[in-house]
PDB file of C-alpha atoms in Angstrom:
ATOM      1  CA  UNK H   1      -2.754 -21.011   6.401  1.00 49.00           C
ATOM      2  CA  UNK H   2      -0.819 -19.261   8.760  1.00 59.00           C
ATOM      3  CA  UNK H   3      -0.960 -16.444  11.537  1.00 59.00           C
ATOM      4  CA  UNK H   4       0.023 -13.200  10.594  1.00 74.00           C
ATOM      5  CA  UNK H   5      -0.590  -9.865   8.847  1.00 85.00           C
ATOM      6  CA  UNK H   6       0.308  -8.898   5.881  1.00 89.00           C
ATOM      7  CA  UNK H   7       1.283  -4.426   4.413  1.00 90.00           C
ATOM      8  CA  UNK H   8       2.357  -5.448   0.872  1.00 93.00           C
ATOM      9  CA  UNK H   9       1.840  -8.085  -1.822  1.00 95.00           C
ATOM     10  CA  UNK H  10       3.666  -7.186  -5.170  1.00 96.00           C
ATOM     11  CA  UNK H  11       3.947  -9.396  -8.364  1.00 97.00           C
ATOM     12  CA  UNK H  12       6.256  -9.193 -10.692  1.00 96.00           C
ATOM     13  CA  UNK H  13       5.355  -7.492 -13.781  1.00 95.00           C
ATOM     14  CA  UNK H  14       6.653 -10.072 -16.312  1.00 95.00           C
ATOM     15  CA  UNK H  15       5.128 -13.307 -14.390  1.00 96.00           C
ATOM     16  CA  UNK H  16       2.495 -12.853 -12.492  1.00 95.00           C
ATOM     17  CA  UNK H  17       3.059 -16.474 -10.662  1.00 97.00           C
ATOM     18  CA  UNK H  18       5.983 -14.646  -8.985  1.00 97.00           C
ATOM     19  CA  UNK H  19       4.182 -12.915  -6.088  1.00 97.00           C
ATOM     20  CA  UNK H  20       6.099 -11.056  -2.996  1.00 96.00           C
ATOM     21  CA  UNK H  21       4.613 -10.760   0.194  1.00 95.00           C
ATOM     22  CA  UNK H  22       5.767  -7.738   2.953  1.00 93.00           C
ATOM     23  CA  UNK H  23       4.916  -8.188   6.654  1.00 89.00           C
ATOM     24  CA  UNK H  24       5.019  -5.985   9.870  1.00 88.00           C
ATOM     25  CA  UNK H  25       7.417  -8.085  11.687  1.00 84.00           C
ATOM     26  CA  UNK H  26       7.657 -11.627   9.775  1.00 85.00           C
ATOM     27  CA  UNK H  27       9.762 -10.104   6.932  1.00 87.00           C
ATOM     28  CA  UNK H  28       9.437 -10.484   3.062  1.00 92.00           C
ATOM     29  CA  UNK H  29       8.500 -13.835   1.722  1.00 92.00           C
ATOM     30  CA  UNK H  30       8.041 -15.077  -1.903  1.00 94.00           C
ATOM     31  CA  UNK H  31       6.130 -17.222  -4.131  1.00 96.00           C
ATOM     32  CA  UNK H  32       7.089 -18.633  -7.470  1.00 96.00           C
ATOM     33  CA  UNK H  33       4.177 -20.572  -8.154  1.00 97.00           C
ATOM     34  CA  UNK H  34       1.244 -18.338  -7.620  1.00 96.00           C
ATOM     35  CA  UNK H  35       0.793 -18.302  -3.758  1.00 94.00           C
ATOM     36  CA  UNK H  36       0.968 -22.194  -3.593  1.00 95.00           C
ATOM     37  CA  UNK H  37       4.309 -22.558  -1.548  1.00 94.00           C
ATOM     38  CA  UNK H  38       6.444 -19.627   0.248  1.00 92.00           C
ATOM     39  CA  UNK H  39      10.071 -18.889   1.220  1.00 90.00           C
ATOM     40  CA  UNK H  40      11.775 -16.565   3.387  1.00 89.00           C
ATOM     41  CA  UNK H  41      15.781 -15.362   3.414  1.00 83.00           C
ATOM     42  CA  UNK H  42      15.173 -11.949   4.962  1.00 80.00           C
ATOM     43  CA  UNK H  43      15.288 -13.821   8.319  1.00 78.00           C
ATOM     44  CA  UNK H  44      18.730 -11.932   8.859  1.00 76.00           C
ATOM     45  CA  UNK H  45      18.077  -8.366   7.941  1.00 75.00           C
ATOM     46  CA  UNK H  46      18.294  -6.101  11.006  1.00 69.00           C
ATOM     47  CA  UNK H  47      14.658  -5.539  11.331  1.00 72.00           C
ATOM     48  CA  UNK H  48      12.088  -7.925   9.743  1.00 79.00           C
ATOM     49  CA  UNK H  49       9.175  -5.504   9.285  1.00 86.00           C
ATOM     50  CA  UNK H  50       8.378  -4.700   5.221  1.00 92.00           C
ATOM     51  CA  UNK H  51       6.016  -1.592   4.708  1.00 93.00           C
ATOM     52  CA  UNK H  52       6.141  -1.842   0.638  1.00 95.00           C
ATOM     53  CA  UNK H  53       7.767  -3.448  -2.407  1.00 97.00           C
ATOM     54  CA  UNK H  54       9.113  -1.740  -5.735  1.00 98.00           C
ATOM     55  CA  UNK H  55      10.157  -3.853  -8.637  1.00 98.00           C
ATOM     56  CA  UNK H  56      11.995  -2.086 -11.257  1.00 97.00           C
ATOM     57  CA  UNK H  57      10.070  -2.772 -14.201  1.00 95.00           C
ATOM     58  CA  UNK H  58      13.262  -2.448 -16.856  1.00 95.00           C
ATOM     59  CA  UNK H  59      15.243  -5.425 -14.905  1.00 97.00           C
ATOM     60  CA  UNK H  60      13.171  -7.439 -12.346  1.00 96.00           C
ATOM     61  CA  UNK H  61      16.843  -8.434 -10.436  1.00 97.00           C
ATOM     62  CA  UNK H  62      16.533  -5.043  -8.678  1.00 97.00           C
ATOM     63  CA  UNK H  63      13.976  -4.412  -6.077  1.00 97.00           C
ATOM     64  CA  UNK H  64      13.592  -2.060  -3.131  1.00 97.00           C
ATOM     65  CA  UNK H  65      11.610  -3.068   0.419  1.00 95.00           C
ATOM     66  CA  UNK H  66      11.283  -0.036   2.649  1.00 94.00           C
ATOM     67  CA  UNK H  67      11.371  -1.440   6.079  1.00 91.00           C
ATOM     68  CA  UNK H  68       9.211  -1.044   9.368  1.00 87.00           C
ATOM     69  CA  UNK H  69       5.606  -1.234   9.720  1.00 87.00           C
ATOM     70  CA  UNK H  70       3.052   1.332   8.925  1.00 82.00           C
ATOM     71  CA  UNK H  71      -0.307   0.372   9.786  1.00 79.00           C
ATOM     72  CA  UNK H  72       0.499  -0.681  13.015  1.00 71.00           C
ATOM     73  CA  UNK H  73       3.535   0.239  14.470  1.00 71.00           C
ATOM     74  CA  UNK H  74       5.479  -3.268  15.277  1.00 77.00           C
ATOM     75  CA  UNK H  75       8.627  -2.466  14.084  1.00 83.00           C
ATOM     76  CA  UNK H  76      10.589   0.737  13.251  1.00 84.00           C
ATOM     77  CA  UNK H  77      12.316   1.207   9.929  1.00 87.00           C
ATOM     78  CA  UNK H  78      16.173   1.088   9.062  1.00 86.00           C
ATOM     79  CA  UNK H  79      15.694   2.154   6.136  1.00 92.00           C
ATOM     80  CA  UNK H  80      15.622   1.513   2.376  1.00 95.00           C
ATOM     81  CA  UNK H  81      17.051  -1.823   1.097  1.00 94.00           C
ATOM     82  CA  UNK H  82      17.918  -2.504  -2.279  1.00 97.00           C
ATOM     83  CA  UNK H  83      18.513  -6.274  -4.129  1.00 96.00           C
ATOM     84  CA  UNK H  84      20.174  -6.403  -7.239  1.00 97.00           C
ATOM     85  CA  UNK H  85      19.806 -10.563  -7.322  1.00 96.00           C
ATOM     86  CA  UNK H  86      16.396 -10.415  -7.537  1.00 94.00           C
ATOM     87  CA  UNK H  87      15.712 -10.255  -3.473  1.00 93.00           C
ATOM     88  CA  UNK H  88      18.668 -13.155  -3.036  1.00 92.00           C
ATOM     89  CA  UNK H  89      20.521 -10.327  -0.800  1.00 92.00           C
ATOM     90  CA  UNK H  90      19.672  -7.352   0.631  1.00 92.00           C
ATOM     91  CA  UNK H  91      22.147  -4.111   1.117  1.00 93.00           C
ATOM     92  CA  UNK H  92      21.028  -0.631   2.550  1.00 94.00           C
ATOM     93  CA  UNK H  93      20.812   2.289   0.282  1.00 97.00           C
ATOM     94  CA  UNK H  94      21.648   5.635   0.819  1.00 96.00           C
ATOM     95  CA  UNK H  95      18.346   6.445   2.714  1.00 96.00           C
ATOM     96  CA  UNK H  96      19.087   4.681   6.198  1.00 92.00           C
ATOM     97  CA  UNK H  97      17.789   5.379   9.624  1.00 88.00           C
ATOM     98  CA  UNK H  98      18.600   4.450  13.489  1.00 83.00           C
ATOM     99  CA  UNK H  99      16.232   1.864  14.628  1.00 79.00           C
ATOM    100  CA  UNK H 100      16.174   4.120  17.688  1.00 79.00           C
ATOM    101  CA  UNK H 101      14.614   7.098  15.953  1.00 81.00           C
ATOM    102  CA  UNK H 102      11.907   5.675  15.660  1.00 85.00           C
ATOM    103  CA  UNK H 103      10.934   5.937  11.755  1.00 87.00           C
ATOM    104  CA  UNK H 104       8.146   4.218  10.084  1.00 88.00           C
ATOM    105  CA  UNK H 105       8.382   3.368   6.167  1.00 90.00           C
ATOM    106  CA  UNK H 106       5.390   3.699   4.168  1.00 93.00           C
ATOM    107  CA  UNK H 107       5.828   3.739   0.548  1.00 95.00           C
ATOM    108  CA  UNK H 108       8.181   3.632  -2.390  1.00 97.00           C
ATOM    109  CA  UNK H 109       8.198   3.997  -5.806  1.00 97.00           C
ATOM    110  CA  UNK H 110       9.387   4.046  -8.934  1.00 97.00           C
ATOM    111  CA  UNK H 111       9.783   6.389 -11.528  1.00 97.00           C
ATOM    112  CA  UNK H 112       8.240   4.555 -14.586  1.00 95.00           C
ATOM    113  CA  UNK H 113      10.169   5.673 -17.166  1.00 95.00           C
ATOM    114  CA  UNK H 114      13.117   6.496 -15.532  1.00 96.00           C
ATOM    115  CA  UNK H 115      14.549   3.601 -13.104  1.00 96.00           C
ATOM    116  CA  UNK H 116      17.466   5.457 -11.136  1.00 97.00           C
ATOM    117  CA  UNK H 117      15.008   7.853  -9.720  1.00 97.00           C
ATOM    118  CA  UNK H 118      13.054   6.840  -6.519  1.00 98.00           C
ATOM    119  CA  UNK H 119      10.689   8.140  -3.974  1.00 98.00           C
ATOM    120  CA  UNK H 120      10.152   7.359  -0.179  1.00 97.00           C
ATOM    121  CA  UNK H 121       8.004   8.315   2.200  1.00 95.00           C
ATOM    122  CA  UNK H 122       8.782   8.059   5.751  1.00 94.00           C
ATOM    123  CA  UNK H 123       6.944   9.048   9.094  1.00 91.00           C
ATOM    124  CA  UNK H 124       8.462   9.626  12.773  1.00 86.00           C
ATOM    125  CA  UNK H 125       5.881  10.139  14.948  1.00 80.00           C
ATOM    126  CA  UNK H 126       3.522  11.489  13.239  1.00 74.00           C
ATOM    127  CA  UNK H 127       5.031  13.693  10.579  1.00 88.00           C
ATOM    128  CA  UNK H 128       6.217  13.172   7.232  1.00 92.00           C
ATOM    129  CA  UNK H 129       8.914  12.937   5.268  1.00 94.00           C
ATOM    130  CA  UNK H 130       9.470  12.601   1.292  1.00 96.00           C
ATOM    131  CA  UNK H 131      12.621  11.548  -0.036  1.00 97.00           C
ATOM    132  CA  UNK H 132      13.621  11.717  -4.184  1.00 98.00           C
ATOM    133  CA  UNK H 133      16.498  10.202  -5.314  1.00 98.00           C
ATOM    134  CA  UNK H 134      18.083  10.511  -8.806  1.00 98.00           C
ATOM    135  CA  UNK H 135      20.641   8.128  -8.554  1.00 98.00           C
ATOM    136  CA  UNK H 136      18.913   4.600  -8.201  1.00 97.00           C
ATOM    137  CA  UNK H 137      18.987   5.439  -4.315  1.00 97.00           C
ATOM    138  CA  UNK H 138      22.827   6.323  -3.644  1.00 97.00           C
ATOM    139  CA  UNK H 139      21.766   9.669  -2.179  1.00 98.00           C
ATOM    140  CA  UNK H 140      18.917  11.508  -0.907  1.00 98.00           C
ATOM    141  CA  UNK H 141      17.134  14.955  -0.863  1.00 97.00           C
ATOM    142  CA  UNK H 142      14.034  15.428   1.380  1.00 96.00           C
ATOM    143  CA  UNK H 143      11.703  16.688  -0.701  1.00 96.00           C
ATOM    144  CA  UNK H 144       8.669  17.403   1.294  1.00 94.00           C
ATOM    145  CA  UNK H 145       8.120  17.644   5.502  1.00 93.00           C
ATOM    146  CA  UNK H 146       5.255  17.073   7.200  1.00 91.00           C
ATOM    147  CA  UNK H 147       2.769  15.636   5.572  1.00 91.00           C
ATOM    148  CA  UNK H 148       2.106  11.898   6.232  1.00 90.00           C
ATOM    149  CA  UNK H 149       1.932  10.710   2.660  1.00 92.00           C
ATOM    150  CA  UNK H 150       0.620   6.803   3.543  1.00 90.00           C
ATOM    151  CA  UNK H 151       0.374   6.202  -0.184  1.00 92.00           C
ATOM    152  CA  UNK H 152       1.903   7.859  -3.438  1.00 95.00           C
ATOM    153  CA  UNK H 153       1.411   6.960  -7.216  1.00 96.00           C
ATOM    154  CA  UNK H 154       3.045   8.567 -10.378  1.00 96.00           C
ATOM    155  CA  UNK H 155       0.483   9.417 -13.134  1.00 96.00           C
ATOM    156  CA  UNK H 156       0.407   6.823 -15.432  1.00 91.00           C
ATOM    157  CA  UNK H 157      -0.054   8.702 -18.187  1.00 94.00           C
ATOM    158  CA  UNK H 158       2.118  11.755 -16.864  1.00 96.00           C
ATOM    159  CA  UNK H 159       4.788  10.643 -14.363  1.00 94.00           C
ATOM    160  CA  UNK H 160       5.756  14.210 -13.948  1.00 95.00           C
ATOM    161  CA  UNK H 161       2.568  14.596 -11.604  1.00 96.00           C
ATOM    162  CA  UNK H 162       2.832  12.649  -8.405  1.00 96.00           C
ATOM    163  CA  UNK H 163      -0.268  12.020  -6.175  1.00 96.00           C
ATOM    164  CA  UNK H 164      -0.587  11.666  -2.270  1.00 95.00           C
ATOM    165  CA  UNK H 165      -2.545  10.883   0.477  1.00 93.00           C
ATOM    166  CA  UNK H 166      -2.330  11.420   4.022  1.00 90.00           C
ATOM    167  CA  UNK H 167      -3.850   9.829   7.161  1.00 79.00           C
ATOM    168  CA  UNK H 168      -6.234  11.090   9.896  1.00 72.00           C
ATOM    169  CA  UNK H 169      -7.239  14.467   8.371  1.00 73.00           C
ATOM    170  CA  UNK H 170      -7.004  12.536   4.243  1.00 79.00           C
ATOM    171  CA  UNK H 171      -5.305  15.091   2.903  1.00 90.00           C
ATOM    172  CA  UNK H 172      -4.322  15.029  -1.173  1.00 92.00           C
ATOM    173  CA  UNK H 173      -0.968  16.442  -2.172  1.00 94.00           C
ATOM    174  CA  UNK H 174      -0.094  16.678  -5.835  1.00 95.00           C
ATOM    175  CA  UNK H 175       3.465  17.300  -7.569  1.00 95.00           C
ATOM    176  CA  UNK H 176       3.930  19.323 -10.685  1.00 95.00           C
ATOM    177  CA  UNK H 177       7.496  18.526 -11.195  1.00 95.00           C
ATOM    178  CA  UNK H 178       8.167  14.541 -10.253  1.00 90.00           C
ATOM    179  CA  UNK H 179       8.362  14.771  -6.845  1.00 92.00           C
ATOM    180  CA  UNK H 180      10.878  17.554  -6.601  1.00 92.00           C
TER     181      UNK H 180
END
């Protein structure tokens, strides 16, 4: 019962009553009983808008929030943050950006069978930017430019075969090679 919208909610994939909640400019929040009673500690962090949540599925300590807002625009991103406390603290990654230029974070992910690598997509106004990391998010390649990709998914079945979608024009991009 609150005001406020919300980008991401993400549960954690051993328990579901552990539920995480990102918003545009009121930061990440989580639950431990099901949605009954929230908390907050991202109060700090530089910028308090959460685009999406990633939960490493092999150890549930480490998580990644991509910051800023998506949907609307209320708050630019700074970049990738990873916890390795299970969200206690937050420390930037390797993918960081100027709150001044203006980037938006939309999605990150996972590989699901391999943990260290990551991809992020990014927008600054307007166009697109795909980052794949190898390295649990230590370092960066951009991997595709311009395309808005406002949501990714490996293939479940395949993770070698990445899916995206853009905005506006809906566009579907597909990689071969696991994001590369």
């Amino acid at each position: 019962r609150g005001v406020g919208r919300v980008n991401v909610v993400a549960f954690d994939p051993y328990n579901s009553d552990i539920i995480w909640v990102g918003s545009p400019s009121g930061g990440l929040w989580k639950s431990v009983n099901g949605g009954s009673t929230w908390t907050s500690n991202t109060d700090l962090l530089p910028n308090l808008g959460v685009s999406d949540i990633a939960i490493d599925h092999t150890n549930t300590d480490i998580m990644y929030i991509i910051t800023g807002d998506r949907d609307a625009e209320d708050t630019y991103a700074y970049g990738l943050m990873k916890s390795s406390d299970g969200g206690l603290t937050w420390n930037p990654t390797g993918l960081s950006f100027n709150l001044n230029n203006s980037y938006r974070g939309n999605r990150v992910l996972i590989h699901p069978n391999n943990s260290n690598i990551l991809l992020v997509s990014t927008r600054k106004s307007g166009y697109g930017e795909t980052y794949r990391s190898t390295d649990g998010g230590d370092t960066w390649n951009l991997v595709l430019e311009g395309p808005n990709l406002v949501s990714m998914e490996f293939n479940p079945s395949n993770p070698d075969l990445v899916y995206g979608i853009t905005t506006g024009t809906s566009k579907f991009y597909r990689s071969n090679d696991n994001g590369q």
